[in-house]
Short mmCIF file of C-alpha atoms in Angstrom, two decimals:
data_model
loop_
_atom_site.label_atom_id
_atom_site.label_comp_id
_atom_site.label_asym_id
_atom_site.label_seq_id
_atom_site.Cartn_x
_atom_site.Cartn_y
_atom_site.Cartn_z
CA MET A 275 21.27 4.18 -0.35
CA ILE A 276 23.23 2.48 -3.18
CA LYS A 277 21.85 -0.90 -2.10
CA THR A 278 18.30 0.47 -2.21
CA ILE A 279 18.74 2.08 -5.66
CA CYS A 280 20.12 -1.17 -7.06
CA ARG A 281 17.28 -3.12 -5.51
CA TYR A 282 14.68 -0.95 -7.23
CA PHE A 283 16.30 -0.96 -10.66
CA PHE A 284 16.77 -4.72 -10.43
CA SER A 285 13.13 -5.26 -9.55
CA ILE A 286 11.90 -3.05 -12.41
CA PHE A 287 14.16 -4.91 -14.86
CA LEU A 288 12.94 -8.32 -13.72
CA LEU A 289 9.29 -7.31 -13.82
CA PHE A 290 9.76 -6.09 -17.38
CA ALA A 291 11.60 -9.26 -18.37
CA PHE A 292 8.99 -11.50 -16.80
CA SER A 293 6.16 -9.61 -18.47
CA MET A 294 7.85 -9.98 -21.88
CA TYR A 295 8.82 -13.63 -21.53
CA SER A 296 6.14 -15.12 -19.31
CA GLN A 297 6.19 -18.92 -19.35
CA ALA A 298 3.27 -21.30 -19.83
CA ASN A 299 1.32 -22.61 -16.86
CA ILE A 300 2.76 -25.50 -14.88
CA CYS A 301 0.51 -28.40 -15.86
CA LEU A 302 1.06 -31.84 -14.31
CA GLU A 303 -0.68 -35.19 -14.47
CA ILE A 304 -0.23 -37.83 -11.77
CA LYS A 305 -1.04 -41.54 -11.87
CA LEU A 306 -1.67 -43.35 -8.58
CA PRO A 307 -1.88 -47.12 -8.02
CA GLN A 308 -5.29 -48.59 -7.28
CA HIS A 309 -6.40 -48.13 -3.68
CA PRO A 310 -8.82 -50.48 -1.88
CA ASN A 311 -10.82 -47.68 -0.23
CA TYR A 312 -11.17 -44.96 -2.86
CA THR A 313 -10.83 -44.20 -6.56
CA PHE A 314 -8.66 -41.42 -7.94
CA ASP A 315 -9.35 -39.56 -11.17
CA ASP A 316 -6.75 -37.01 -12.23
CA ASP A 317 -8.36 -36.11 -15.53
CA ILE A 318 -11.19 -33.82 -14.45
CA ASN A 319 -12.17 -30.77 -16.50
CA VAL A 320 -15.08 -28.65 -15.28
CA ILE A 321 -16.47 -26.17 -17.81
CA SER A 322 -17.16 -22.96 -15.93
CA TYR A 323 -19.83 -20.32 -16.55
CA ASP A 324 -17.81 -18.60 -19.31
CA ASN A 325 -16.57 -21.83 -20.95
CA THR A 326 -13.23 -21.63 -19.15
CA THR A 327 -11.85 -25.08 -18.33
CA ILE A 328 -11.07 -25.65 -14.64
CA ALA A 329 -8.75 -28.62 -14.11
CA GLY A 330 -8.99 -30.80 -11.03
CA ASN A 331 -8.74 -34.25 -9.52
CA ILE A 332 -11.16 -36.20 -7.37
CA LEU A 333 -11.03 -38.98 -4.80
CA VAL A 334 -14.25 -40.93 -4.19
CA PRO A 335 -14.78 -43.57 -1.46
CA LYS A 336 -15.50 -47.06 -2.80
CA HIS A 337 -18.01 -47.94 -0.09
CA PRO A 338 -21.67 -47.05 -0.71
CA PRO A 339 -22.71 -43.55 0.36
CA SER A 340 -25.26 -42.88 3.06
CA GLU A 341 -28.79 -41.97 2.10
CA LYS A 342 -27.80 -38.29 2.02
CA GLY A 343 -24.58 -38.93 0.10
CA PHE A 344 -20.92 -38.37 0.87
CA PRO A 345 -19.71 -35.24 2.67
CA ALA A 346 -17.40 -33.29 0.34
CA ILE A 347 -14.29 -31.15 0.70
CA ILE A 348 -12.98 -28.82 -2.00
CA PHE A 349 -9.29 -27.83 -1.94
CA VAL A 350 -8.02 -24.74 -3.82
CA ASN A 351 -4.38 -24.36 -4.88
CA SER A 352 -1.85 -22.01 -3.35
CA TRP A 353 0.03 -19.39 -5.39
CA VAL A 354 2.47 -21.04 -7.86
CA VAL A 355 1.26 -24.53 -6.83
CA GLU A 356 -1.55 -26.43 -8.59
CA GLU A 357 -4.26 -29.02 -7.98
CA HIS A 358 -2.00 -31.84 -6.68
CA GLU A 359 -0.82 -29.79 -3.70
CA TYR A 360 -3.22 -31.45 -1.24
CA LEU A 361 -3.03 -35.03 -2.56
CA ILE A 362 -1.74 -36.64 0.66
CA GLN A 363 -4.25 -34.87 2.87
CA ALA A 364 -7.03 -35.47 0.34
CA ALA A 365 -6.28 -39.20 0.45
CA GLN A 366 -6.55 -39.18 4.25
CA PHE A 367 -9.96 -37.52 4.03
CA ALA A 368 -11.10 -39.95 1.31
CA GLU A 369 -10.13 -42.86 3.59
CA LYS A 370 -12.61 -41.48 6.13
CA GLY A 371 -15.47 -41.27 3.66
CA TYR A 372 -15.21 -37.83 2.02
CA VAL A 373 -15.42 -37.04 -1.65
CA VAL A 374 -12.44 -34.73 -2.13
CA PHE A 375 -12.11 -32.46 -5.15
CA SER A 376 -8.92 -30.43 -5.61
CA TYR A 377 -8.57 -27.92 -8.41
CA SER A 378 -6.32 -25.32 -9.96
CA ALA A 379 -7.97 -21.91 -9.86
CA ARG A 380 -8.26 -20.18 -13.21
CA GLY A 381 -4.90 -19.16 -14.63
CA TRP A 382 -3.00 -21.87 -12.72
CA GLY A 383 -1.91 -25.38 -13.63
CA CYS A 384 -3.99 -26.89 -16.44
CA SER A 385 -6.89 -24.48 -15.90
CA GLY A 386 -7.72 -21.83 -18.47
CA GLY A 387 -8.38 -18.14 -18.01
CA GLU A 388 -6.34 -15.51 -16.17
CA VAL A 389 -5.46 -15.38 -12.47
CA ASN A 390 -8.34 -13.57 -10.76
CA VAL A 391 -7.18 -13.34 -7.08
CA ALA A 392 -10.45 -14.32 -5.37
CA GLY A 393 -12.48 -12.05 -7.60
CA GLU A 394 -15.95 -12.65 -9.03
CA LYS A 395 -14.67 -15.02 -11.73
CA ASP A 396 -13.08 -17.28 -9.13
CA ILE A 397 -16.32 -17.43 -7.14
CA LYS A 398 -18.37 -18.22 -10.24
CA ASP A 399 -15.87 -21.00 -11.04
CA LEU A 400 -16.43 -22.38 -7.56
CA SER A 401 -20.21 -22.39 -8.08
CA SER A 402 -19.73 -24.23 -11.38
CA ILE A 403 -17.59 -26.83 -9.61
CA ILE A 404 -20.27 -27.42 -6.98
CA ASP A 405 -22.91 -27.77 -9.70
CA TRP A 406 -20.70 -30.34 -11.42
CA LEU A 407 -20.00 -32.30 -8.22
CA ILE A 408 -23.67 -32.55 -7.32
CA ALA A 409 -24.59 -33.57 -10.87
CA ASN A 410 -21.92 -36.28 -11.17
CA TYR A 411 -21.35 -37.76 -7.71
CA PRO A 412 -23.48 -38.77 -4.70
CA ILE A 413 -22.66 -35.61 -2.74
CA ASP A 414 -24.46 -34.54 0.43
CA SER A 415 -25.19 -31.00 -0.71
CA GLN A 416 -25.79 -29.92 2.89
CA ASN A 417 -22.26 -30.89 3.96
CA ILE A 418 -19.73 -29.30 1.63
CA GLY A 419 -16.56 -27.77 3.04
CA ILE A 420 -13.73 -25.82 1.44
CA SER A 421 -10.10 -25.24 2.36
CA GLY A 422 -6.84 -23.89 1.07
CA ILE A 423 -3.47 -22.45 2.02
CA SER A 424 -2.54 -18.85 1.16
CA TYR A 425 -4.09 -18.04 -2.25
CA GLY A 426 -6.49 -20.96 -1.90
CA SER A 427 -7.51 -19.78 1.54
CA GLY A 428 -8.58 -16.40 0.19
CA ILE A 429 -10.82 -18.06 -2.40
CA SER A 430 -12.12 -20.37 0.35
CA LEU A 431 -13.20 -17.52 2.62
CA MET A 432 -14.70 -15.53 -0.22
CA GLY A 433 -16.47 -18.67 -1.38
CA LEU A 434 -17.92 -19.24 2.08
CA ALA A 435 -19.25 -15.68 2.04
CA LYS A 436 -20.74 -15.76 -1.46
CA GLU A 437 -21.61 -19.41 -2.22
CA PRO A 438 -24.38 -20.50 0.20
CA ARG A 439 -23.92 -24.21 -0.54
CA ILE A 440 -20.56 -24.18 1.24
CA LYS A 441 -21.20 -25.02 4.88
CA THR A 442 -17.79 -24.30 6.42
CA ALA A 443 -14.26 -23.20 5.51
CA VAL A 444 -10.75 -23.83 6.81
CA ALA A 445 -8.39 -21.03 5.76
CA MET A 446 -4.66 -21.43 6.43
CA SER A 447 -2.10 -18.61 6.08
CA THR A 448 -4.91 -16.41 4.87
CA TRP A 449 -5.85 -12.78 4.51
CA ALA A 450 -8.95 -10.92 5.61
CA SER A 451 -7.87 -7.58 4.10
CA LEU A 452 -5.86 -7.73 0.89
CA THR A 453 -5.40 -3.97 1.22
CA ASP A 454 -3.61 -4.40 4.55
CA ALA A 455 -1.62 -7.35 3.22
CA LEU A 456 -0.24 -5.24 0.38
CA TYR A 457 -0.26 -1.71 1.78
CA GLN A 458 -0.97 -1.50 5.51
CA GLN A 459 -0.05 1.91 6.93
CA GLN A 460 0.67 3.05 3.34
CA THR A 461 3.73 0.81 3.17
CA PRO A 462 4.12 -1.32 0.03
CA ARG A 463 5.26 -4.89 0.71
CA PHE A 464 8.36 -4.86 -1.45
CA PHE A 465 9.81 -8.33 -0.90
CA TRP A 466 6.59 -10.34 -0.84
CA GLY A 467 4.94 -8.31 -3.57
CA PHE A 468 7.89 -8.78 -5.90
CA LEU A 469 8.10 -12.50 -5.08
CA LEU A 470 4.40 -13.03 -5.79
CA VAL A 471 4.24 -11.03 -9.00
CA SER A 472 7.45 -12.40 -10.50
CA SER A 473 6.66 -16.03 -9.61
CA GLY A 474 3.11 -15.63 -10.90
CA LEU A 475 4.32 -14.25 -14.21
CA LEU A 476 6.60 -17.27 -14.57
CA THR A 477 4.16 -20.01 -13.61
CA ALA A 478 0.64 -18.79 -14.42
CA ASN A 479 -1.45 -16.86 -16.89
CA MET A 480 -1.58 -13.60 -14.99
CA ASP A 481 -4.13 -10.86 -15.46
CA PRO A 482 -1.95 -7.81 -16.36
CA ILE A 483 -3.78 -5.75 -13.73
CA ILE A 484 -1.92 -7.65 -10.98
CA ALA A 485 1.55 -6.49 -12.01
CA GLN A 486 0.18 -3.04 -12.80
CA ASN A 487 -1.35 -2.70 -9.34
CA TYR A 488 1.88 -3.80 -7.70
CA ASN A 489 3.78 -1.20 -9.74
CA ASN A 490 1.17 1.40 -8.67
CA LEU A 491 1.97 0.72 -5.02
CA LEU A 492 5.72 0.96 -5.58
CA THR A 493 5.44 4.24 -7.49
CA ASN A 494 2.52 5.70 -5.49
CA ARG A 495 0.27 6.06 -8.54
CA ASN A 496 -3.42 5.31 -9.03
CA ILE A 497 -3.69 4.34 -5.39
CA PRO A 498 -7.51 4.72 -5.08
CA SER A 499 -8.22 2.36 -7.99
CA THR A 500 -5.55 -0.09 -6.82
CA LEU A 501 -7.00 -0.22 -3.31
CA SER A 502 -10.51 -0.54 -4.71
CA TRP A 503 -9.34 -3.68 -6.57
CA ALA A 504 -7.90 -5.04 -3.30
CA GLU A 505 -11.00 -4.20 -1.27
CA GLU A 506 -13.19 -6.21 -3.66
CA ARG A 507 -11.01 -9.20 -2.75
CA SER A 508 -11.04 -8.62 1.03
CA VAL A 509 -13.44 -10.93 2.88
CA LYS A 510 -13.64 -8.46 5.77
CA ASN A 511 -16.04 -6.50 3.56
CA PHE A 512 -18.35 -9.54 3.27
CA VAL A 513 -18.29 -10.77 6.86
CA ASN A 514 -22.02 -10.01 7.14
CA LEU A 515 -22.71 -12.71 4.52
CA ILE A 516 -20.88 -15.27 6.66
CA ASN A 517 -22.61 -14.10 9.84
CA GLU A 518 -26.08 -14.20 8.25
CA ARG A 519 -25.67 -17.93 7.66
CA ASN A 520 -23.87 -18.55 10.96
CA ALA A 521 -21.26 -20.34 8.87
CA PRO A 522 -18.42 -22.00 10.85
CA VAL A 523 -14.91 -20.69 10.13
CA TYR A 524 -11.51 -22.08 11.14
CA LEU A 525 -8.52 -19.76 10.62
CA ALA A 526 -4.82 -20.56 11.08
CA ASN A 527 -1.92 -18.15 10.54
CA SER A 528 1.58 -17.49 11.87
CA PHE A 529 2.94 -14.51 13.81
CA GLY A 530 6.02 -14.45 11.57
CA ASP A 531 3.96 -14.35 8.36
CA ASN A 532 5.04 -11.05 6.84
CA LEU A 533 2.88 -11.56 3.76
CA PHE A 534 -0.47 -11.96 5.51
CA GLN A 535 0.31 -10.51 8.92
CA ALA A 536 -1.94 -11.55 11.78
CA ASN A 537 -3.27 -8.06 12.59
CA ASN A 538 -6.07 -7.94 10.04
CA LEU A 539 -7.01 -11.56 10.75
CA LEU A 540 -7.46 -10.85 14.47
CA LYS A 541 -9.79 -7.99 13.62
CA PHE A 542 -11.73 -10.15 11.16
CA PHE A 543 -12.05 -12.96 13.70
CA SER A 544 -13.50 -10.57 16.29
CA ARG A 545 -16.27 -9.62 13.80
CA LEU A 546 -17.36 -13.20 13.15
CA SER A 547 -20.49 -13.99 15.15
CA GLY A 548 -20.91 -17.69 14.31
CA PRO A 549 -18.86 -20.76 15.29
CA LYS A 550 -15.20 -19.93 14.83
CA ARG A 551 -11.66 -20.92 15.72
CA LEU A 552 -8.29 -19.18 15.34
CA ASP A 553 -4.88 -20.81 15.82
CA LEU A 554 -1.82 -18.55 15.60
CA ASN A 555 1.51 -20.33 15.20
CA GLN A 556 5.15 -19.32 14.81
CA GLY A 557 7.16 -19.24 11.60
CA THR A 558 6.72 -17.68 8.20
CA HIS A 559 4.03 -17.84 5.54
CA ALA A 560 2.55 -21.36 5.20
CA SER A 561 5.35 -22.93 7.26
CA ALA A 562 3.09 -24.05 10.11
CA GLU A 563 0.94 -26.24 7.83
CA GLY A 564 3.47 -26.95 5.07
CA LEU A 565 4.86 -30.21 6.48
CA GLY A 566 1.30 -31.48 6.85
CA LEU A 567 1.05 -31.49 3.06
CA LEU A 568 3.73 -34.20 3.11
CA GLY A 569 1.80 -36.27 5.62
CA PHE A 570 3.72 -35.30 8.77
CA ASP A 571 1.75 -34.93 11.98
CA ASN A 572 0.81 -31.29 12.23
CA PHE A 573 -1.17 -29.19 14.72
CA THR A 574 -3.06 -27.21 12.07
CA TRP A 575 -3.94 -30.20 9.90
CA ARG A 576 -4.95 -32.21 12.96
CA ASN A 577 -7.42 -29.49 13.82
CA THR A 578 -8.53 -29.27 10.20
CA HIS A 579 -9.53 -32.94 10.31
CA ARG A 580 -11.28 -32.46 13.65
CA TRP A 581 -13.09 -29.38 12.31
CA PHE A 582 -14.39 -31.02 9.14
CA ASP A 583 -15.25 -34.27 10.94
CA TYR A 584 -17.40 -32.31 13.38
CA TRP A 585 -19.15 -30.00 10.94
CA LEU A 586 -19.47 -32.28 7.90
CA ARG A 587 -19.74 -35.78 9.41
CA GLY A 588 -21.32 -34.94 12.77
CA ILE A 589 -18.56 -36.67 14.76
CA GLU A 590 -17.87 -35.37 18.25
CA THR A 591 -14.16 -34.51 18.05
CA GLY A 592 -13.97 -32.17 21.06
CA ILE A 593 -12.83 -29.20 18.99
CA ILE A 594 -15.96 -27.16 19.75
CA GLN A 595 -15.49 -27.60 23.50
CA GLU A 596 -11.96 -26.17 23.40
CA PRO A 597 -11.19 -22.44 23.79
CA PRO A 598 -11.60 -20.95 20.29
CA VAL A 599 -8.32 -18.99 20.21
CA SER A 600 -4.81 -20.35 20.68
CA THR A 601 -1.40 -18.70 20.33
CA LEU A 602 1.93 -20.47 20.10
CA THR A 603 3.92 -18.19 22.38
CA LYS A 604 7.68 -17.66 22.52
CA VAL A 605 8.85 -18.30 26.06
CA PRO A 606 12.65 -17.81 26.02
CA ALA A 607 13.00 -18.68 29.73
CA ALA A 608 11.37 -22.11 29.26
CA ASN A 609 13.16 -25.25 28.12
CA GLN A 610 10.62 -25.88 25.37
CA TYR A 611 10.85 -22.26 24.11
CA TYR A 612 7.29 -22.42 22.74
CA GLN A 613 4.10 -22.76 24.74
CA ARG A 614 0.52 -22.82 23.48
CA ASN A 615 -1.87 -20.48 25.28
CA PHE A 616 -5.65 -20.51 24.97
CA PHE A 617 -8.26 -17.75 25.13
CA GLU A 618 -12.04 -17.91 25.42
CA ASN A 619 -12.54 -14.90 23.14
CA TRP A 620 -10.76 -12.18 21.17
CA PRO A 621 -10.27 -9.43 22.11
CA SER A 622 -9.63 -11.26 25.37
CA ASN A 623 -10.79 -9.78 28.66
CA THR A 624 -7.60 -11.23 30.19
CA ILE A 625 -5.45 -8.78 28.18
CA GLY A 626 -4.90 -5.18 29.22
CA GLU A 627 -2.55 -2.42 28.10
CA GLU A 628 0.73 -1.20 29.54
CA GLU A 629 2.05 2.14 28.37
CA PHE A 630 5.63 3.33 28.19
CA HIS A 631 6.68 6.89 27.41
CA LEU A 632 9.53 7.55 25.01
CA LEU A 633 12.03 10.02 26.45
CA PRO A 634 14.82 11.71 24.43
CA ARG A 635 18.32 10.33 24.12
CA GLY A 636 21.32 12.16 25.42
CA LEU A 637 24.66 12.99 23.87
CA LEU A 638 26.00 9.48 24.47
CA SER A 639 23.01 7.63 25.92
CA ASN A 640 19.98 5.94 24.40
CA GLY A 641 16.50 7.31 24.81
CA GLU A 642 14.38 5.84 27.58
CA LEU A 643 11.21 3.78 27.86
CA SER A 644 9.69 5.15 31.03
CA ARG A 645 6.49 4.67 33.00
CA GLN A 646 6.44 8.44 33.48
CA PRO A 647 5.83 11.03 30.72
CA TYR A 648 8.37 13.59 29.66
CA SER A 649 8.21 16.32 32.34
CA SER A 650 10.98 18.78 31.53
CA TYR A 651 10.07 22.35 30.66
CA TRP A 652 12.76 22.22 27.95
CA THR A 653 11.82 20.98 24.49
CA LYS A 654 14.28 18.43 23.11
CA THR A 655 14.71 17.10 19.59
CA ASN A 656 16.48 13.96 18.35
CA LYS A 657 17.19 13.60 14.64
CA ILE A 658 17.93 10.65 12.39
CA PHE A 659 18.75 10.57 8.68
CA SER A 660 17.82 8.26 5.83
CA GLY A 661 20.44 7.14 3.34
CA LEU A 662 21.89 4.16 5.21
CA ASP A 663 20.26 1.17 6.85
CA THR A 664 21.02 0.20 10.44
CA PHE A 665 21.50 -3.12 12.21
CA ALA A 666 17.89 -2.87 13.35
CA THR A 667 16.23 -5.31 10.97
CA THR A 668 13.66 -8.04 10.46
CA GLY A 669 16.48 -10.19 9.10
CA ILE A 670 16.59 -12.09 5.82
CA PRO A 671 13.04 -12.40 4.45
CA ILE A 672 11.58 -15.92 4.73
CA LEU A 673 14.86 -17.43 6.00
CA SER A 674 14.90 -15.52 9.28
CA GLU A 675 11.24 -16.31 9.99
CA LEU A 676 11.85 -20.00 9.19
CA LEU A 677 14.88 -20.15 11.48
CA ASP A 678 12.89 -18.45 14.22
CA GLY A 679 9.75 -20.55 13.87
CA GLN A 680 11.28 -23.94 13.16
CA LEU A 681 14.80 -23.88 14.65
CA ARG A 682 14.27 -21.40 17.50
CA THR A 683 16.91 -19.05 16.13
CA PRO A 684 15.41 -15.54 16.34
CA VAL A 685 16.72 -12.32 14.82
CA ARG A 686 19.15 -10.75 17.29
CA THR A 687 20.80 -7.33 17.18
CA PRO A 688 23.42 -5.79 19.53
CA LEU A 689 21.83 -2.43 20.31
CA ALA A 690 25.23 -0.72 20.36
CA LEU A 691 25.59 -1.45 16.62
CA ILE A 692 22.51 0.60 15.69
CA ASN A 693 24.17 3.78 14.49
CA ARG A 694 22.89 7.03 15.97
CA ALA A 695 22.93 8.94 12.67
CA ASN A 696 20.40 6.68 10.94
CA GLY A 697 18.54 5.20 13.88
CA ILE A 698 17.44 5.81 17.44
CA VAL A 699 16.99 3.45 20.38
CA PHE A 700 14.74 3.80 23.43
CA GLU A 701 15.58 1.37 26.23
CA GLY A 702 13.64 0.55 29.39
CA PRO A 703 14.71 -0.59 32.86
CA ARG A 704 15.04 -4.25 33.84
CA LEU A 705 11.68 -5.93 34.32
CA SER A 706 10.89 -7.07 37.83
CA GLN A 707 8.60 -9.83 36.52
CA THR A 708 7.85 -11.60 33.26
CA MET A 709 5.90 -9.48 30.79
CA LYS A 710 3.48 -11.56 28.69
CA ILE A 711 2.78 -9.69 25.46
CA ARG A 712 -0.27 -10.92 23.51
CA GLY A 713 -1.63 -8.99 20.57
CA ILE A 714 -0.80 -5.82 18.63
CA PRO A 715 1.77 -3.34 20.02
CA LYS A 716 1.28 0.30 19.06
CA ILE A 717 3.67 3.21 18.88
CA LYS A 718 3.05 6.96 18.81
CA LEU A 719 5.66 9.60 17.97
CA ASN A 720 5.83 13.30 17.23
CA VAL A 721 7.91 13.69 14.09
CA ARG A 722 9.09 16.59 11.93
CA PRO A 723 10.15 15.33 8.47
CA SER A 724 12.39 17.33 6.16
CA LEU A 725 10.53 16.02 3.07
CA LYS A 726 6.90 15.24 2.29
CA LYS A 727 7.84 11.57 1.98
CA LEU A 728 9.29 9.41 4.71
CA GLN A 729 9.20 5.93 6.19
CA LEU A 730 9.80 4.86 9.76
CA ASN A 731 10.36 1.27 10.83
CA ALA A 732 9.97 0.43 14.51
CA TYR A 733 11.48 -2.70 16.07
CA LEU A 734 10.49 -4.03 19.49
CA TYR A 735 13.24 -5.94 21.31
CA ASP A 736 13.72 -8.18 24.32
CA VAL A 737 17.15 -7.04 25.55
CA HIS A 738 19.59 -9.13 27.57
CA ALA A 739 23.29 -8.34 27.99
CA GLY A 740 23.01 -5.59 25.39
CA VAL A 741 21.62 -7.86 22.66
CA GLY A 742 18.07 -7.39 21.45
CA THR A 743 15.91 -10.33 20.36
CA LEU A 744 13.27 -9.18 17.89
CA ILE A 745 9.74 -9.43 19.30
CA SER A 746 7.84 -7.47 16.65
CA HIS A 747 8.20 -4.67 14.15
CA GLY A 748 6.04 -2.28 12.16
CA PRO A 749 6.46 0.33 9.40
CA ILE A 750 4.60 3.51 8.55
CA THR A 751 5.01 5.50 5.33
CA LEU A 752 3.92 9.02 4.43
CA TYR A 753 3.68 10.46 0.93
CA ASN A 754 2.20 13.85 1.71
CA ALA A 755 3.57 14.83 5.10
CA GLU A 756 3.68 18.43 6.27
CA ARG A 757 7.28 19.19 5.48
CA GLY A 758 9.10 20.89 8.33
CA GLN A 759 6.06 20.61 10.63
CA THR A 760 5.77 18.40 13.71
CA GLN A 761 2.97 15.85 13.32
CA GLU A 762 1.77 12.98 15.45
CA LEU A 763 2.22 9.54 13.91
CA GLU A 764 0.60 6.45 15.42
CA TRP A 765 0.85 2.98 13.95
CA GLU A 766 0.54 -0.71 14.69
CA MET A 767 3.34 -3.20 14.96
CA VAL A 768 2.84 -6.83 13.93
CA ALA A 769 0.81 -8.92 16.38
CA THR A 770 2.90 -11.16 18.62
CA ALA A 771 2.83 -13.61 21.52
CA TYR A 772 6.03 -13.32 23.53
CA ASP A 773 7.08 -13.62 27.19
CA VAL A 774 9.85 -11.17 28.11
CA PRO A 775 11.68 -12.76 31.07
CA ALA A 776 12.17 -10.98 34.39
CA GLY A 777 15.54 -9.26 34.48
CA HIS A 778 15.45 -8.45 30.77
CA LYS A 779 14.72 -5.04 29.26
CA LEU A 780 12.39 -3.77 26.57
CA ALA A 781 13.71 -1.56 23.78
CA ILE A 782 12.39 0.17 20.69
CA ALA A 783 14.64 0.97 17.72
CA ILE A 784 13.55 3.17 14.82
CA ASP A 785 15.14 3.68 11.43
CA THR A 786 14.08 4.37 7.82
CA PHE A 787 14.72 1.11 5.91
CA ASP A 788 13.79 -2.56 6.02
CA ALA A 789 14.20 -5.24 3.36
CA LEU A 790 10.51 -6.18 3.56
CA TYR A 791 9.18 -2.78 2.51
CA ALA A 792 9.47 -0.34 -0.38
CA VAL A 793 10.69 3.14 0.56
CA PRO A 794 8.71 6.18 -0.64
CA THR A 795 11.71 8.10 -1.97
CA LEU A 796 15.38 7.62 -2.74
CA LEU A 797 16.14 11.24 -1.85
CA PRO A 798 17.87 11.69 1.52
CA TYR A 799 15.76 13.18 4.30
CA SER A 800 15.74 13.60 8.05
CA ALA A 801 13.16 12.79 10.72
CA SER A 802 13.27 14.83 13.93
CA PHE A 803 11.57 13.42 17.03
CA LYS A 804 10.22 16.15 19.29
CA PHE A 805 9.81 15.80 23.06
CA GLN A 806 7.99 18.31 25.23
CA ARG A 807 5.50 18.27 28.08
CA ASP A 808 2.36 18.64 25.96
CA LEU A 809 3.41 16.07 23.32
CA SER A 810 3.02 12.41 24.15
CA SER A 811 5.26 9.77 22.57
CA THR A 812 4.34 6.27 23.69
CA LEU A 813 4.70 2.53 23.25
CA THR A 814 1.50 0.64 24.15
CA LEU A 815 1.76 -3.11 24.74
CA PRO A 816 -1.08 -5.65 25.08
CA VAL A 817 -0.21 -7.64 28.19
CA THR A 818 -1.99 -10.51 29.94
CA ARG A 819 -3.16 -9.61 33.41
#
């Protein structure tokens, strides 16, 4: 509890300090030596529709264009970064005959205006950039693509939906629902939200509404207007515009991305009716494609080149013939640890559901994960209290996901260390065969809270020798619960791809705190889990047949 109180006061202090002493935009200029195959101009200023200056750089092939002109790719900066982010990749594309324009979205780098977060101003800026490119360079206006990582990916997808001259988009570490990214299951993203807002205030010219909306989520105020702002910036609400044009879309995210979790992207992908591809990797936000920015061979960037070469240059790269969905799966029993699986569609008809029933714990024993429902005529109740965290955790934000994704060092927790006062564990029997989990686990519980506000965090573990390896997790938060009344809660955990080896066990742990999420109240409360014959408490897992 003390740790949580300090965390909140510290965050409020820093937000105030940053808002009072916000620094000027990071604004760089780079000089490159002459190249035999392309020219580089780092002094580009596009005047947008409202006279805002948008700063960029451009690489243009030196060989003559075709009769139609050069295919073009537009790169949009990530949060905190600016227009030079993609320089190495842009040079590789220019070598192949693309005109490549990279720019800092308004509010970032040398660009004017305020950060707009894929709003209408950003899209109008993009239209102005395309006008400028067509007016000043021999561009094939029928073959313009756009791409970006994180913040740039959101503008890329929204641009594909709203700017008809963009033929295709590649969106890496992206969001489909900004509402879910910030507030899924009514749970504010404390760590990532604070990191984004504070870093943005230091490095960009931020629209004050961004920090205000983040504060609204933390304090549970003005939620309808805050979510309305986020919905306007959620491409899931404009998927019909993409489908009407049959526009090709390539998406790439990571299962360990706790900023833009894969759940809402899977749902968005299933709604796309045109040509599409989705690659889900391991690691944290932007880690799967980050090394590619430095020129290292990279699965996502390799596919990005193949995607643009096919759609913008008409080169047969084989990417369209491959299954459109791939998952980099954790396979602890294998020597390589990771294995890429492919699916012909999503939702996949090769994936079904397996259901486990949560049965109450005893005086000294854990609760059970059982194939059979609770059958006793006696009602039982297990209670946990807020106030202290448990050893059930997602680990250290960013660092734990990096160690897991890049160094194969997952978050592990001895189940015996999860204290029974502040947490509860449900453990299953040993598996007779490997269980291949692919997709979004779901949990359902019957809970009686002592206050109107509560938060529950569920952790799914692969258990061997008493130690749980984190497979997935998921929070749910209530602000207006029926105090003292039993109510059914059902929520999603984060999508995953994980093979639980034969001989291991599954377990679910539940507590009331996690470093990733803001809690709804600092007052102590209890959560009582009720078990009786007519109340179903379940864990539902998506499993390959």
